[in-house]
Structures are given as C-alpha cells and as structure tokens.
Short mmCIF file of C-alpha atoms in Angstrom, two decimals:
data_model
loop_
_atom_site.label_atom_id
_atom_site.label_comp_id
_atom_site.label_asym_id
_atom_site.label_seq_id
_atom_site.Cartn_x
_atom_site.Cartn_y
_atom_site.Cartn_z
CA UNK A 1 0.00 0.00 0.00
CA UNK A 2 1.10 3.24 -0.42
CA UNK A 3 0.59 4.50 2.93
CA UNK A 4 1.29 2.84 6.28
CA UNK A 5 0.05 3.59 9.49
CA UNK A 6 3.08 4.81 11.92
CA UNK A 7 1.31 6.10 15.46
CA UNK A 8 -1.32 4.54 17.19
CA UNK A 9 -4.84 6.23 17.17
CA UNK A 10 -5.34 5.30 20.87
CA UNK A 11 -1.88 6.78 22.57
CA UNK A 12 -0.01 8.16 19.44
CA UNK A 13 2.84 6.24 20.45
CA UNK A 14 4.84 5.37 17.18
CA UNK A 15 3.87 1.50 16.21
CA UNK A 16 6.39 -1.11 15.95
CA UNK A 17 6.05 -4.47 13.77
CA UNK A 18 5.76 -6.96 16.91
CA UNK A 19 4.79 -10.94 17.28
CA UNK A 20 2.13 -12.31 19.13
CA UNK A 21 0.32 -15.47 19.96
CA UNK A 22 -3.02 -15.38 17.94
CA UNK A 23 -5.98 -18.09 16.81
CA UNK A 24 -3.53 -18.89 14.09
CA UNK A 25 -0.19 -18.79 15.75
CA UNK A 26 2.40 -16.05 16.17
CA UNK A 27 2.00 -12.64 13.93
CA UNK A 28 3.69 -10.11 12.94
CA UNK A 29 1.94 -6.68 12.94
CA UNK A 30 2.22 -3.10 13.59
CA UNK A 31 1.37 -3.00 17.52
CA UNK A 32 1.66 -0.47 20.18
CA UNK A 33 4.09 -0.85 23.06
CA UNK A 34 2.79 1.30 25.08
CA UNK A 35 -1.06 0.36 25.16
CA UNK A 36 -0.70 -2.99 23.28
CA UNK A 37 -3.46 -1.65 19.80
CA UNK A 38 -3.06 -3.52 16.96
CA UNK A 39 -3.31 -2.57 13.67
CA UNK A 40 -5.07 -5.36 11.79
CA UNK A 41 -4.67 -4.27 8.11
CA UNK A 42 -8.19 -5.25 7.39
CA UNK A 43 -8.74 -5.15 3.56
CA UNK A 44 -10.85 -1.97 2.58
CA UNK A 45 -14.49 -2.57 0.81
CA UNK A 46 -14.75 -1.29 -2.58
CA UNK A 47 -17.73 -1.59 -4.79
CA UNK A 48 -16.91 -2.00 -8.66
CA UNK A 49 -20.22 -1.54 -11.49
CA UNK A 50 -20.65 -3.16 -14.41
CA UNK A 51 -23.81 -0.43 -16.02
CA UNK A 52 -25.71 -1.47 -18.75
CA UNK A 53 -28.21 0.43 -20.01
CA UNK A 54 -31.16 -0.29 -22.26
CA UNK A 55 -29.35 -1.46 -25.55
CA UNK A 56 -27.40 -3.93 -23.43
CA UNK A 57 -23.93 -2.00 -23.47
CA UNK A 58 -21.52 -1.60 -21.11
CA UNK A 59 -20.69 2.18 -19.16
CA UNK A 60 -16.37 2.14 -18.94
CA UNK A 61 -14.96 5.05 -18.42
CA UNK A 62 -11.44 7.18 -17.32
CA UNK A 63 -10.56 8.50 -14.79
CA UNK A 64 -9.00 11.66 -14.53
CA UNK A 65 -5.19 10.06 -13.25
CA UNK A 66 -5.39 7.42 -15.62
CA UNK A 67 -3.07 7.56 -18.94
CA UNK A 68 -5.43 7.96 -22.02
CA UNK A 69 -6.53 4.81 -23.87
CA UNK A 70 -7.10 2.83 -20.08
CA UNK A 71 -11.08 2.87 -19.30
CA UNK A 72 -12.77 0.78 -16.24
CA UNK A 73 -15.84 0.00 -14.23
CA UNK A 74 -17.31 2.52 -12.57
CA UNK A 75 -15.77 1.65 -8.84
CA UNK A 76 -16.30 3.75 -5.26
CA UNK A 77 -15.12 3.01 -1.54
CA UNK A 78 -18.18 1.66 1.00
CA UNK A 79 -19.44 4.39 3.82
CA UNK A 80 -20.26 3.71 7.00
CA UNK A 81 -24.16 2.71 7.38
CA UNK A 82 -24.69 2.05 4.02
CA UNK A 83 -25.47 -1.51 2.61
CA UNK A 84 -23.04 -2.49 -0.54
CA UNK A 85 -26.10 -2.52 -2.41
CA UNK A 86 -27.29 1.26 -1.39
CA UNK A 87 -23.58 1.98 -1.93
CA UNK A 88 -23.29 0.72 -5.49
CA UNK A 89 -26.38 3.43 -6.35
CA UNK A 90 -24.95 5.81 -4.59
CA UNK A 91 -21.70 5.46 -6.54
CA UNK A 92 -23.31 5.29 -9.93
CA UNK A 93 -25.51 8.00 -9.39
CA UNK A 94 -22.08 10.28 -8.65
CA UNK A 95 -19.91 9.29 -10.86
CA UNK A 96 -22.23 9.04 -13.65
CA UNK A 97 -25.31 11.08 -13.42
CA UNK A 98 -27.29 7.60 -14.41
CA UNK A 99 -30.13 6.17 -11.68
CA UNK A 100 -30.03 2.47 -11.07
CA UNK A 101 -33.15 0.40 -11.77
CA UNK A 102 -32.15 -3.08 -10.97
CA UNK A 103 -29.12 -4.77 -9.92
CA UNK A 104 -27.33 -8.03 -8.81
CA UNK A 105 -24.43 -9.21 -7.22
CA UNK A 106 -21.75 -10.43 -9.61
CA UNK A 107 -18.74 -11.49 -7.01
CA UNK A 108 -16.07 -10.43 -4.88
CA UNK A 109 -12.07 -10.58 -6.09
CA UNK A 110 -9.43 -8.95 -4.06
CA UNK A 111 -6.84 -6.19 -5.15
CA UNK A 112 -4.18 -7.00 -3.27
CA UNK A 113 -1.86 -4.49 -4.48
CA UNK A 114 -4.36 -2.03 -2.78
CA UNK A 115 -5.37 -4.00 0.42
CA UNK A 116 -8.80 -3.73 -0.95
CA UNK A 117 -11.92 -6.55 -1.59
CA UNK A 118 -14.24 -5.42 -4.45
CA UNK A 119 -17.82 -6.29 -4.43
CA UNK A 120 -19.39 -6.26 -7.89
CA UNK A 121 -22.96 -5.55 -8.94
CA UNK A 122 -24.05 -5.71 -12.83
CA UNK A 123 -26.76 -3.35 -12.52
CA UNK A 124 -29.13 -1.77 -15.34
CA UNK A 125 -29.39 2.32 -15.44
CA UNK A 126 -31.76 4.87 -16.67
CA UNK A 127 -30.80 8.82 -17.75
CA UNK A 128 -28.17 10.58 -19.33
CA UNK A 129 -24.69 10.35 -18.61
CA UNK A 130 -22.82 13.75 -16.94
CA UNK A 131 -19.49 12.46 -15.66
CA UNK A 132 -18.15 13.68 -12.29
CA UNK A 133 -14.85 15.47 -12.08
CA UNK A 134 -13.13 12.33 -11.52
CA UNK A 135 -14.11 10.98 -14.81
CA UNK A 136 -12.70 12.51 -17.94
CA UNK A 137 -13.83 10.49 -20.88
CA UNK A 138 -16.41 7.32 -21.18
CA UNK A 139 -17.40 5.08 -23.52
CA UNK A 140 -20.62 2.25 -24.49
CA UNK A 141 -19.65 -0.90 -25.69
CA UNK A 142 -21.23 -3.89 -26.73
CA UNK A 143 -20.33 -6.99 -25.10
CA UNK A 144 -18.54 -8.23 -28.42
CA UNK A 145 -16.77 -4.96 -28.27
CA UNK A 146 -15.62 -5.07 -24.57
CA UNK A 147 -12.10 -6.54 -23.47
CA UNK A 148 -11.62 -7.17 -20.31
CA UNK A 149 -8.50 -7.16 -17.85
CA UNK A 150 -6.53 -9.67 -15.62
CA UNK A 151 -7.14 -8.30 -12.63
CA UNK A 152 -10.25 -7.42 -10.35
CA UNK A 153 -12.98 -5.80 -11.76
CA UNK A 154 -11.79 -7.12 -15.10
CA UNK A 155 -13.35 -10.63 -13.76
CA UNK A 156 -16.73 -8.86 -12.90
CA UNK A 157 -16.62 -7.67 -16.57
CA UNK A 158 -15.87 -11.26 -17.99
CA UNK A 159 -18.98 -12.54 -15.92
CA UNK A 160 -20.97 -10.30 -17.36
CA UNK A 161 -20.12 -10.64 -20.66
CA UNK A 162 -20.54 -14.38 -20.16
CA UNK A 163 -24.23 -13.89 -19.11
CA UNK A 164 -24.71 -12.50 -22.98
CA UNK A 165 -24.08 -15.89 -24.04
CA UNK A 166 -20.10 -14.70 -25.07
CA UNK A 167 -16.70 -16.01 -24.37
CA UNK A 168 -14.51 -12.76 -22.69
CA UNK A 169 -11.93 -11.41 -24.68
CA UNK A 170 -8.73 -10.70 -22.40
CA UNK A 171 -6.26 -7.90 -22.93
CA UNK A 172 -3.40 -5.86 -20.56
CA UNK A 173 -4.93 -2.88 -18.66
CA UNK A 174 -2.27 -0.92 -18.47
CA UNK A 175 1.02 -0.94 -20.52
CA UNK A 176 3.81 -4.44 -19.71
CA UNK A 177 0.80 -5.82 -17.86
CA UNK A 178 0.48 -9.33 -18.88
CA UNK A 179 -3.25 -9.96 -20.99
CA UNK A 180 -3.80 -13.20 -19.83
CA UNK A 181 -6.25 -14.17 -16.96
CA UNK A 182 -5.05 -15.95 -13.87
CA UNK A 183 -5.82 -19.43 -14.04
CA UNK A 184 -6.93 -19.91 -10.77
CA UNK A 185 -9.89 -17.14 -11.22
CA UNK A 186 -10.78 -17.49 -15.07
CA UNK A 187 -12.53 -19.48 -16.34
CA UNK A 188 -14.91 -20.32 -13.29
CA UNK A 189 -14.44 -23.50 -12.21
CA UNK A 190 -17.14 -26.25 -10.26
CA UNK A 191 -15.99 -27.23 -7.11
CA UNK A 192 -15.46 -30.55 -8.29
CA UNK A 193 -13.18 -29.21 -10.75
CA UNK A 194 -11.27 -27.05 -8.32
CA UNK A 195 -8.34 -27.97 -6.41
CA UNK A 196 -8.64 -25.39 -3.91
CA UNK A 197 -12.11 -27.34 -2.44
CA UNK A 198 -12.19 -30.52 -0.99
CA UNK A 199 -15.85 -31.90 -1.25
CA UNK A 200 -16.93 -33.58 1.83
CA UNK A 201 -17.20 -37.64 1.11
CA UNK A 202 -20.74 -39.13 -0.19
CA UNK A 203 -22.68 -40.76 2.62
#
C-alpha cells in the first residue's frame, strides 16, 4: 500500500512491527508498546459496477489520473451505514449522473496491491450520462466490443459478458501488464473441478 500507518490512534505512540500469539499462531503486525493496539490491516471494501443500459452495453470510463486509452468500471469506496447494495447506487448516481433500476451481485475478487476486496454488482441504469470530475472520458460498448483485464474488476466484466451468451476477450490494462487471466480465477471453475475445495465424502 502506499501509505502505512506509523502512530497509534489510541496513545499516538509510534507503532512497531511486533509478534504475538493469535488463533492462528504467532504474527507479525504493527502494535503499540505502550497500550498494546493492533493494527489489523483489514482489507478496505470497494464496490466495482458493471452499467448497462437499455441497448445492453456496457458504461467504462477514465478517470482523470489514468493515462489515455485505459477505461474501467465505474468503482467507489463503501461508507459507513450504508449496505453495498445502497452503496453501489450511490456510486453510480455520482460518478455518472445515471439512476439504477435493478441490480445483482456479480462477485467479490481482491486487489491485493491495494489491500482492498471489491464487491461487484451488474446493474441496469436509466438517464443521461454527466461524468463527475473524476471521470474525464467514457465510452458504451457492446459486449462483443468489450475486453476485459486480468485483474479485479476485469473478472466482474468477464462474468458479465458471459451472461450475454459470449466467451470474454482478455487484454493488458495498463502498458507491460500481462493480458492473460489468472488461471486460478478465469474461467470459473465447479468445485469438483477445483483444487482449492475438498468436497466432503458421499454418505
């Protein structure tokens, strides 16, 4: 990540990477030793879109820090008291101008580079699109016409464009990134198929 925490928020005593004893044996982790706070490094929630409006096309868009050519899903951090689902609208509605009128869940993936889960919703919009200030350009596409990335959101793409009855096209994000998808999280697997499950015995 690019920033670490370096005081605790109890005692602002500066942390110190210390092991402990816990559930799953001894841990390294930023701790206080002073007042004995840990800092847990608890992945941050982040909701991820995949909008489709009427003539089943996908919203991507770019944002404002991004190089030009590189367009995503339309993607927000949680708040506090809000339900994924009431955060996903909320998001949309921001970033895009567009109202949601139905959604579902498409998965989670983690972004580990970023210490972040994302929690994507395909969800179908309604209005015309006025970009915030974050966003600088967007763009419809088809699901023929959409390529999707290795990483993340990319996957919430691919399962989308596999619910059109379409194979995903993969291709790099961003410049030297490899285009292909990581085995272990395309294509979906069954259980049975999977050698990260172990299915209980018949009885």
């Amino acid at each position: 990540m690019s920033h670490e925490m370096r005081f605790c928020p109890s005692c602002a005593t500066p942390l110190q990477w210390r092991s402990q004893q816990e559930d799953s044996g001894m841990k390294a982790r930023l701790r206080c030793p002073a007042c004995d706070w840990t800092h847990w490094g608890n992945p941050t929630p982040v909701l991820a879109a995949v909008v489709e409006n009427d003539a089943e096309q996908v919203l991507l868009a770019r944002n404002a820090l991004w190089q030009e050519g590189m367009f995503g899903l339309i993607t927000g951090f949680m708040e506090a008291g809000e339900s994924p689902e009431a955060g996903i609208c909320r998001e949309v509605l921001e970033e895009t101008g567009l109202r949601v009128k139905a959604l579902r869940i498409l998965g989670s993936w983690e972004f580990l580079r970023m210490n972040q889960v994302l929690i994507a919703y395909h969800v179908r919009v309604e209005g015309e699109v006025r970009l915030s200030p974050e966003l600088v350009e967007y763009q419809w596409k088809s699901a023929q016409e959409a390529r999707c990335w290795p990483s993340g959101t990319g996957y919430a793409l691919a399962h989308w464009i596999r619910s059109k009855g379409l194979e995903p096209q993969f291709g790099a994000f961003r410049p030297n990134q490899s285009p292909e998808p990581d085995p272990a999280k395309w294509p979906p697997q069954y259980w049975a198929e999977d050698g990260r499950f172990m299915l209980p015995p018949a009885v």
